[in-house]
């Protein structure tokens, strides 16, 4: 979910509607669990206090398979949003058609040219923490605006900077260290493709890498502290609470684990360390996917209500799951060694397909889920899915939402 622009001092109709509407999308408990990511604390606690028992009861392939169902559905939800209506396809043709064709061409080339495939994989893994951080920031701003909390430009920039710095720390872990210390440990073992880290092209002395990490870490601490102070000044603790929870969850997903692994701090909870970190990565992916489905299902329901119809959660989830499964399995079957391809599924095809689907998802998500889009802003902030009249669109433009 993309970030909104800051509001001006001028009052606008969207904020007035947001204050009048419920500050929650579904309610306190579901919004905190799914929207703000508190559900992540459940597997985190299991892995921390009963890691051996958890792995015995839920081997990693089973955990990854279960999470992939939710992940597929969240990719499908983006596809439905981008391709489901003719007006959306026309509005975003550059991204829904031409960018998709470009990525498809790179995918087909990557099956034959290892360097191209490795570049796609590298782009996917590097972009992932940025995408997660952007969605958390967008949700935080949505929940703040629904509570009538108007951050000044500096406060909004500090909040965004906190999420950006967190993703930069994760990117540094990928590019300046071995994969074991990154947020996606051992992701590429035994495959045809390699992660093309910056360290493999430019040899940095160890002290330079430490300075880079230190600078990113200090930037994250400074931005986070400033953002928390700005949010608190702009609203009460209850109004600021959900956004602050998202800041903490983002830190638990990326900033803290990366710092722990890079500095080799021992005797900390298992999800933060290197051993069995792949489980923690799966739980983070689950939290992100559930958050995405939480907000897209709400948008679908509100837009359907505004059009005089009704959107049910189960049919929406099933359609999203089928669309997401098609995104993965159509290229997998079409380019399997039994069809047009040559690369076995477990030797790199599955990773290349995942890179294709994720990069396509990242691009579409950055285009269609912008709070400065008047229709999206009315759905997520004011809870009104109707097409905005000209006056409301003008007011939103003055506020920096469009």
XYZ file of C-alpha atoms in Angstrom:
402
model
C 0.000 0.000 0.000
C 1.503 3.302 -1.088
C 2.081 6.266 1.147
C -0.117 9.358 1.227
C 1.093 12.893 0.888
C 0.921 15.141 3.946
C -2.203 17.150 4.636
C -2.157 20.931 4.584
C -3.515 23.113 7.357
C -6.697 23.645 5.350
C -9.697 21.627 6.497
C -11.075 19.176 3.931
C -14.151 17.060 3.527
C -12.273 13.766 3.703
C -10.923 14.432 7.183
C -14.329 15.593 8.384
C -15.908 12.381 7.102
C -13.121 10.319 8.634
C -13.681 11.799 12.086
C -17.412 11.108 11.794
C -16.805 7.527 10.661
C -15.570 4.680 12.828
C -11.858 4.937 13.627
C -11.600 1.188 12.937
C -12.173 -0.666 9.680
C -13.629 -3.835 11.223
C -13.225 -3.218 14.942
C -10.523 -2.917 17.566
C -9.543 -6.601 17.825
C -9.433 -7.570 14.119
C -7.750 -4.311 13.139
C -5.021 -4.684 15.756
C -4.487 -8.368 14.988
C -4.530 -8.241 11.193
C -4.091 -4.598 10.230
C -1.460 -3.692 12.803
C 0.259 -7.083 12.795
C -0.156 -8.075 16.452
C -1.050 -11.593 15.345
C 2.659 -12.007 14.545
C 3.304 -12.159 18.300
C 1.582 -15.571 18.467
C 4.071 -17.532 16.288
C 6.862 -15.323 17.652
C 6.016 -16.476 21.182
C 5.705 -20.126 20.124
C 9.078 -20.022 18.399
C 10.656 -18.239 21.352
C 9.411 -20.481 24.146
C 8.631 -23.762 22.361
C 10.724 -23.720 19.206
C 11.616 -27.411 19.186
C 8.028 -28.476 19.837
C 6.728 -26.081 17.175
C 9.102 -27.450 14.541
C 8.228 -31.030 15.453
C 4.507 -30.314 15.114
C 4.890 -28.060 12.066
C 7.846 -28.930 9.815
C 9.037 -26.045 7.709
C 7.606 -27.301 4.365
C 4.167 -27.557 5.966
C 4.444 -24.072 7.465
C 5.573 -22.606 4.143
C 2.737 -24.372 2.295
C 0.105 -23.086 4.708
C 1.419 -19.541 4.500
C 1.577 -19.747 0.694
C -2.226 -20.005 0.583
C -2.588 -16.594 2.197
C 0.296 -15.215 0.142
C -1.331 -16.395 -3.090
C -4.614 -14.789 -2.073
C -2.959 -11.437 -1.432
C -1.300 -11.482 -4.870
C -4.669 -12.365 -6.346
C -6.365 -9.489 -4.521
C -4.018 -7.044 -6.246
C -4.673 -8.646 -9.626
C -8.438 -8.417 -9.107
C -8.096 -4.771 -8.148
C -5.940 -3.933 -11.180
C -7.629 -6.062 -13.851
C -11.149 -6.587 -12.539
C -12.734 -3.439 -13.977
C -12.317 -1.928 -17.436
C -11.817 1.586 -16.051
C -8.971 0.391 -13.797
C -7.301 -1.432 -16.676
C -7.482 1.708 -18.807
C -6.343 4.003 -16.003
C -3.296 1.870 -15.218
C -2.553 0.485 -18.701
C 1.147 1.355 -18.454
C 1.465 -0.900 -15.426
C -1.197 -3.529 -16.048
C -0.160 -4.185 -19.660
C 3.223 -2.857 -20.676
C 5.102 -3.382 -17.429
C 3.571 -6.854 -17.125
C 4.747 -7.696 -20.649
C 8.240 -6.399 -19.866
C 8.456 -8.534 -16.722
C 7.163 -11.554 -18.648
C 9.861 -11.043 -21.287
C 12.546 -10.804 -18.599
C 11.183 -13.961 -16.981
C 11.370 -15.944 -20.234
C 14.880 -14.612 -20.867
C 15.904 -15.453 -17.303
C 14.999 -19.091 -17.857
C 17.742 -19.215 -20.490
C 20.201 -16.574 -19.281
C 21.256 -17.139 -15.685
C 22.429 -13.548 -15.220
C 18.994 -12.149 -16.131
C 17.276 -14.640 -13.825
C 19.646 -13.720 -10.998
C 18.917 -10.018 -11.547
C 15.178 -10.694 -11.234
C 15.718 -12.665 -8.022
C 17.983 -9.932 -6.642
C 15.414 -7.241 -7.438
C 12.669 -9.302 -5.757
C 14.577 -9.911 -2.520
C 15.893 -6.341 -2.330
C 12.491 -4.768 -3.010
C 10.574 -6.988 -0.559
C 11.405 -5.180 2.718
C 10.726 -1.824 1.033
C 7.316 -3.126 -0.069
C 6.487 -4.425 3.407
C 7.569 -1.135 4.972
C 5.538 0.897 2.475
C 2.408 -1.088 3.264
C 2.897 -0.657 7.014
C 3.377 3.073 6.530
C 0.262 3.342 4.369
C -1.831 1.468 6.942
C -0.432 3.639 9.746
C -1.377 6.828 7.897
C -4.824 5.433 7.089
C -5.549 4.685 10.745
C -4.198 8.061 11.852
C -6.354 9.923 9.361
C -9.452 7.939 10.304
C -8.886 9.222 13.844
C -8.542 12.798 12.691
C -4.821 12.895 13.544
C -3.271 15.412 11.141
C 0.504 15.035 11.165
C 2.457 18.081 10.006
C 4.763 17.534 7.041
C 7.792 17.027 9.294
C 6.000 14.416 11.397
C 4.774 12.552 8.335
C 8.286 12.589 6.836
C 9.781 11.280 10.084
C 7.234 8.455 10.188
C 7.956 7.524 6.603
C 11.670 7.817 7.319
C 11.345 5.296 10.142
C 9.856 2.708 7.797
C 12.314 3.520 5.016
C 15.334 3.244 7.329
C 14.067 -0.128 8.547
C 13.887 -1.423 4.977
C 17.335 0.028 4.228
C 18.758 -1.944 7.162
C 17.266 -5.110 5.664
C 18.704 -4.254 2.230
C 22.130 -3.650 3.748
C 21.959 -7.058 5.410
C 21.332 -8.581 2.000
C 23.990 -6.683 0.106
C 26.769 -6.223 2.653
C 26.699 -9.580 4.465
C 26.109 -13.219 3.656
C 22.490 -14.325 3.317
C 22.471 -16.029 6.709
C 22.310 -12.662 8.432
C 19.617 -11.247 6.159
C 15.865 -11.214 6.582
C 15.576 -14.162 4.120
C 18.320 -16.595 5.217
C 19.467 -19.388 2.915
C 16.884 -18.382 0.331
C 18.989 -19.414 -2.677
C 20.771 -22.579 -1.585
C 21.047 -25.251 -4.266
C 19.363 -23.262 -7.043
C 20.407 -22.119 -10.492
C 20.346 -18.434 -9.603
C 22.527 -16.311 -7.362
C 21.838 -13.232 -5.319
C 23.941 -10.488 -6.903
C 24.891 -8.515 -3.833
C 26.770 -5.264 -4.046
C 29.531 -6.862 -1.985
C 30.152 -9.320 -4.831
C 30.977 -6.416 -7.179
C 32.514 -3.869 -4.827
C 34.758 -5.071 -2.026
C 34.079 -3.010 1.070
C 36.356 -3.191 4.099
C 34.617 -4.431 7.219
C 34.787 -1.040 8.888
C 32.953 0.562 5.945
C 30.147 -1.969 6.200
C 29.893 -1.294 9.936
C 29.693 2.451 9.284
C 26.919 1.906 6.727
C 24.934 -0.229 9.157
C 25.559 2.202 11.975
C 24.402 5.184 9.928
C 21.217 3.367 8.838
C 20.582 2.254 12.415
C 21.020 5.766 13.808
C 18.728 7.137 11.084
C 16.083 4.587 12.039
C 16.352 5.436 15.745
C 16.224 9.189 15.105
C 13.288 9.001 12.676
C 11.365 6.609 14.915
C 11.827 8.748 18.010
C 10.859 11.895 16.124
C 7.826 10.225 14.553
C 6.564 8.916 17.892
C 6.874 12.385 19.402
C 5.113 14.011 16.428
C 2.261 11.482 16.484
C 1.798 11.953 20.206
C 1.684 15.744 19.862
C -0.884 15.498 17.063
C -3.302 13.234 18.931
C -4.069 11.300 22.094
C -2.388 8.012 22.980
C -5.537 6.121 21.976
C -5.629 7.833 18.582
C -1.900 7.291 18.059
C -1.874 3.711 19.377
C -2.451 1.712 16.146
C 0.217 3.648 14.240
C 2.701 3.147 17.070
C 1.929 -0.578 17.083
C 2.804 -0.689 13.376
C 6.109 1.077 14.067
C 6.912 -1.571 16.705
C 5.869 -4.450 14.436
C 8.034 -3.101 11.607
C 10.973 -3.042 14.019
C 10.296 -6.613 15.099
C 10.041 -7.766 11.500
C 13.234 -6.179 10.158
C 15.210 -3.658 12.196
C 15.798 -5.650 15.386
C 16.475 -9.081 13.785
C 18.876 -7.594 11.249
C 20.751 -5.660 13.936
C 20.980 -8.768 16.122
C 22.239 -10.989 13.303
C 24.747 -8.500 11.948
C 26.222 -7.732 15.370
C 26.114 -11.424 16.408
C 24.309 -10.726 19.670
C 23.630 -14.024 21.427
C 21.036 -15.281 23.921
C 18.113 -13.434 22.379
C 14.762 -14.976 21.349
C 15.071 -17.505 18.539
C 13.101 -15.541 15.896
C 15.649 -12.733 16.181
C 18.708 -14.933 15.725
C 20.184 -16.787 12.776
C 19.206 -20.325 13.767
C 15.786 -21.241 12.354
C 15.341 -17.694 11.068
C 13.571 -19.093 8.005
C 10.550 -19.762 10.234
C 10.490 -16.131 11.334
C 10.636 -15.051 7.675
C 7.579 -17.212 6.934
C 5.633 -15.689 9.840
C 6.482 -12.195 8.608
C 5.193 -13.110 5.163
C 1.999 -14.395 6.760
C 1.524 -11.169 8.706
C 2.038 -9.073 5.579
C -0.388 -11.146 3.495
C -3.101 -11.084 6.164
C -2.702 -7.325 6.495
C -3.103 -6.922 2.755
C -6.223 -9.100 2.621
C -7.646 -7.217 5.610
C -7.507 -3.865 3.843
C -8.396 -5.043 0.322
C -11.435 -6.954 1.597
C -12.602 -3.824 3.403
C -12.189 -1.732 0.260
C -14.099 -4.280 -1.824
C -16.919 -4.341 0.708
C -17.231 -0.546 0.913
C -17.116 -0.078 -2.848
C -19.740 -2.780 -3.353
C -21.976 -1.131 -0.766
C -21.619 2.244 -2.466
C -22.650 0.646 -5.761
C -25.756 -0.857 -4.159
C -24.354 -4.375 -3.995
C -22.735 -6.528 -1.375
C -19.277 -8.035 -1.106
C -18.917 -11.092 1.122
C -15.606 -12.006 2.706
C -15.585 -15.689 1.743
C -16.281 -15.222 -2.006
C -13.739 -12.408 -2.101
C -11.114 -14.608 -0.444
C -11.851 -17.505 -2.794
C -11.619 -15.309 -5.897
C -8.364 -13.840 -4.613
C -6.971 -17.305 -3.883
C -7.871 -18.603 -7.359
C -6.395 -15.536 -9.047
C -3.211 -15.817 -7.001
C -2.888 -19.542 -7.693
C -3.223 -18.854 -11.412
C -0.462 -16.244 -11.241
C 1.896 -18.882 -9.844
C 0.832 -22.084 -11.523
C 0.220 -20.918 -15.091
C 3.876 -19.891 -15.674
C 5.109 -22.813 -13.557
C 3.274 -25.393 -15.683
C 3.819 -23.575 -18.971
C 7.589 -23.348 -18.478
C 8.189 -26.651 -16.734
C 10.656 -29.112 -18.325
C 7.654 -31.101 -19.561
C 6.422 -28.091 -21.551
C 8.357 -25.054 -22.829
C 11.058 -24.830 -20.175
C 14.187 -26.662 -19.120
C 14.625 -25.687 -15.472
C 13.188 -28.047 -12.824
C 10.833 -26.598 -10.222
C 13.198 -27.076 -7.282
C 16.296 -25.979 -9.216
C 15.239 -22.398 -9.754
C 11.942 -22.308 -11.656
C 9.862 -21.828 -8.513
C 12.106 -18.988 -7.311
C 12.017 -17.266 -10.702
C 8.223 -17.535 -10.832
C 8.043 -16.114 -7.295
C 10.264 -13.226 -8.407
C 8.037 -12.537 -11.415
C 4.817 -12.613 -9.392
C 6.226 -10.480 -6.580
C 7.752 -7.820 -8.834
C 4.463 -7.581 -10.734
C 2.657 -7.285 -7.384
C 5.057 -4.606 -6.112
C 4.540 -2.479 -9.221
C 0.745 -2.774 -9.226
C 0.479 -2.213 -5.488
C 2.492 0.985 -5.725
C 0.116 2.284 -8.387
C -3.371 1.304 -7.252
C -3.224 1.719 -3.448
C -2.390 5.397 -3.091
C -4.189 7.493 -0.507
C -3.691 10.479 -2.798
C -6.037 8.697 -5.230
C -9.389 10.323 -4.395
C -11.425 7.114 -4.704
C -9.012 5.088 -2.566
C -8.832 7.878 0.016
C -12.618 8.030 0.328
C -12.837 4.264 0.822
C -10.022 3.823 3.332
C -10.143 7.113 5.216
C -13.779 8.159 5.133
C -15.292 4.716 4.612
C -17.183 5.942 1.529
C -16.722 3.906 -1.634
C -18.682 6.130 -3.977
C -16.970 7.972 -6.770
C -15.990 11.412 -5.401
C -17.794 14.430 -6.791
C -15.746 17.245 -8.254
C -15.933 19.324 -5.068
C -14.627 16.493 -2.919
C -11.882 15.760 -5.432
C -10.829 19.402 -5.363
C -10.774 19.431 -1.571
C -8.709 16.251 -1.530
C -6.295 17.819 -3.990
C -5.847 20.857 -1.744
C -5.112 18.515 1.134
C -2.438 16.697 -0.845
C -4.395 13.441 -1.146
C -4.667 13.547 -4.923
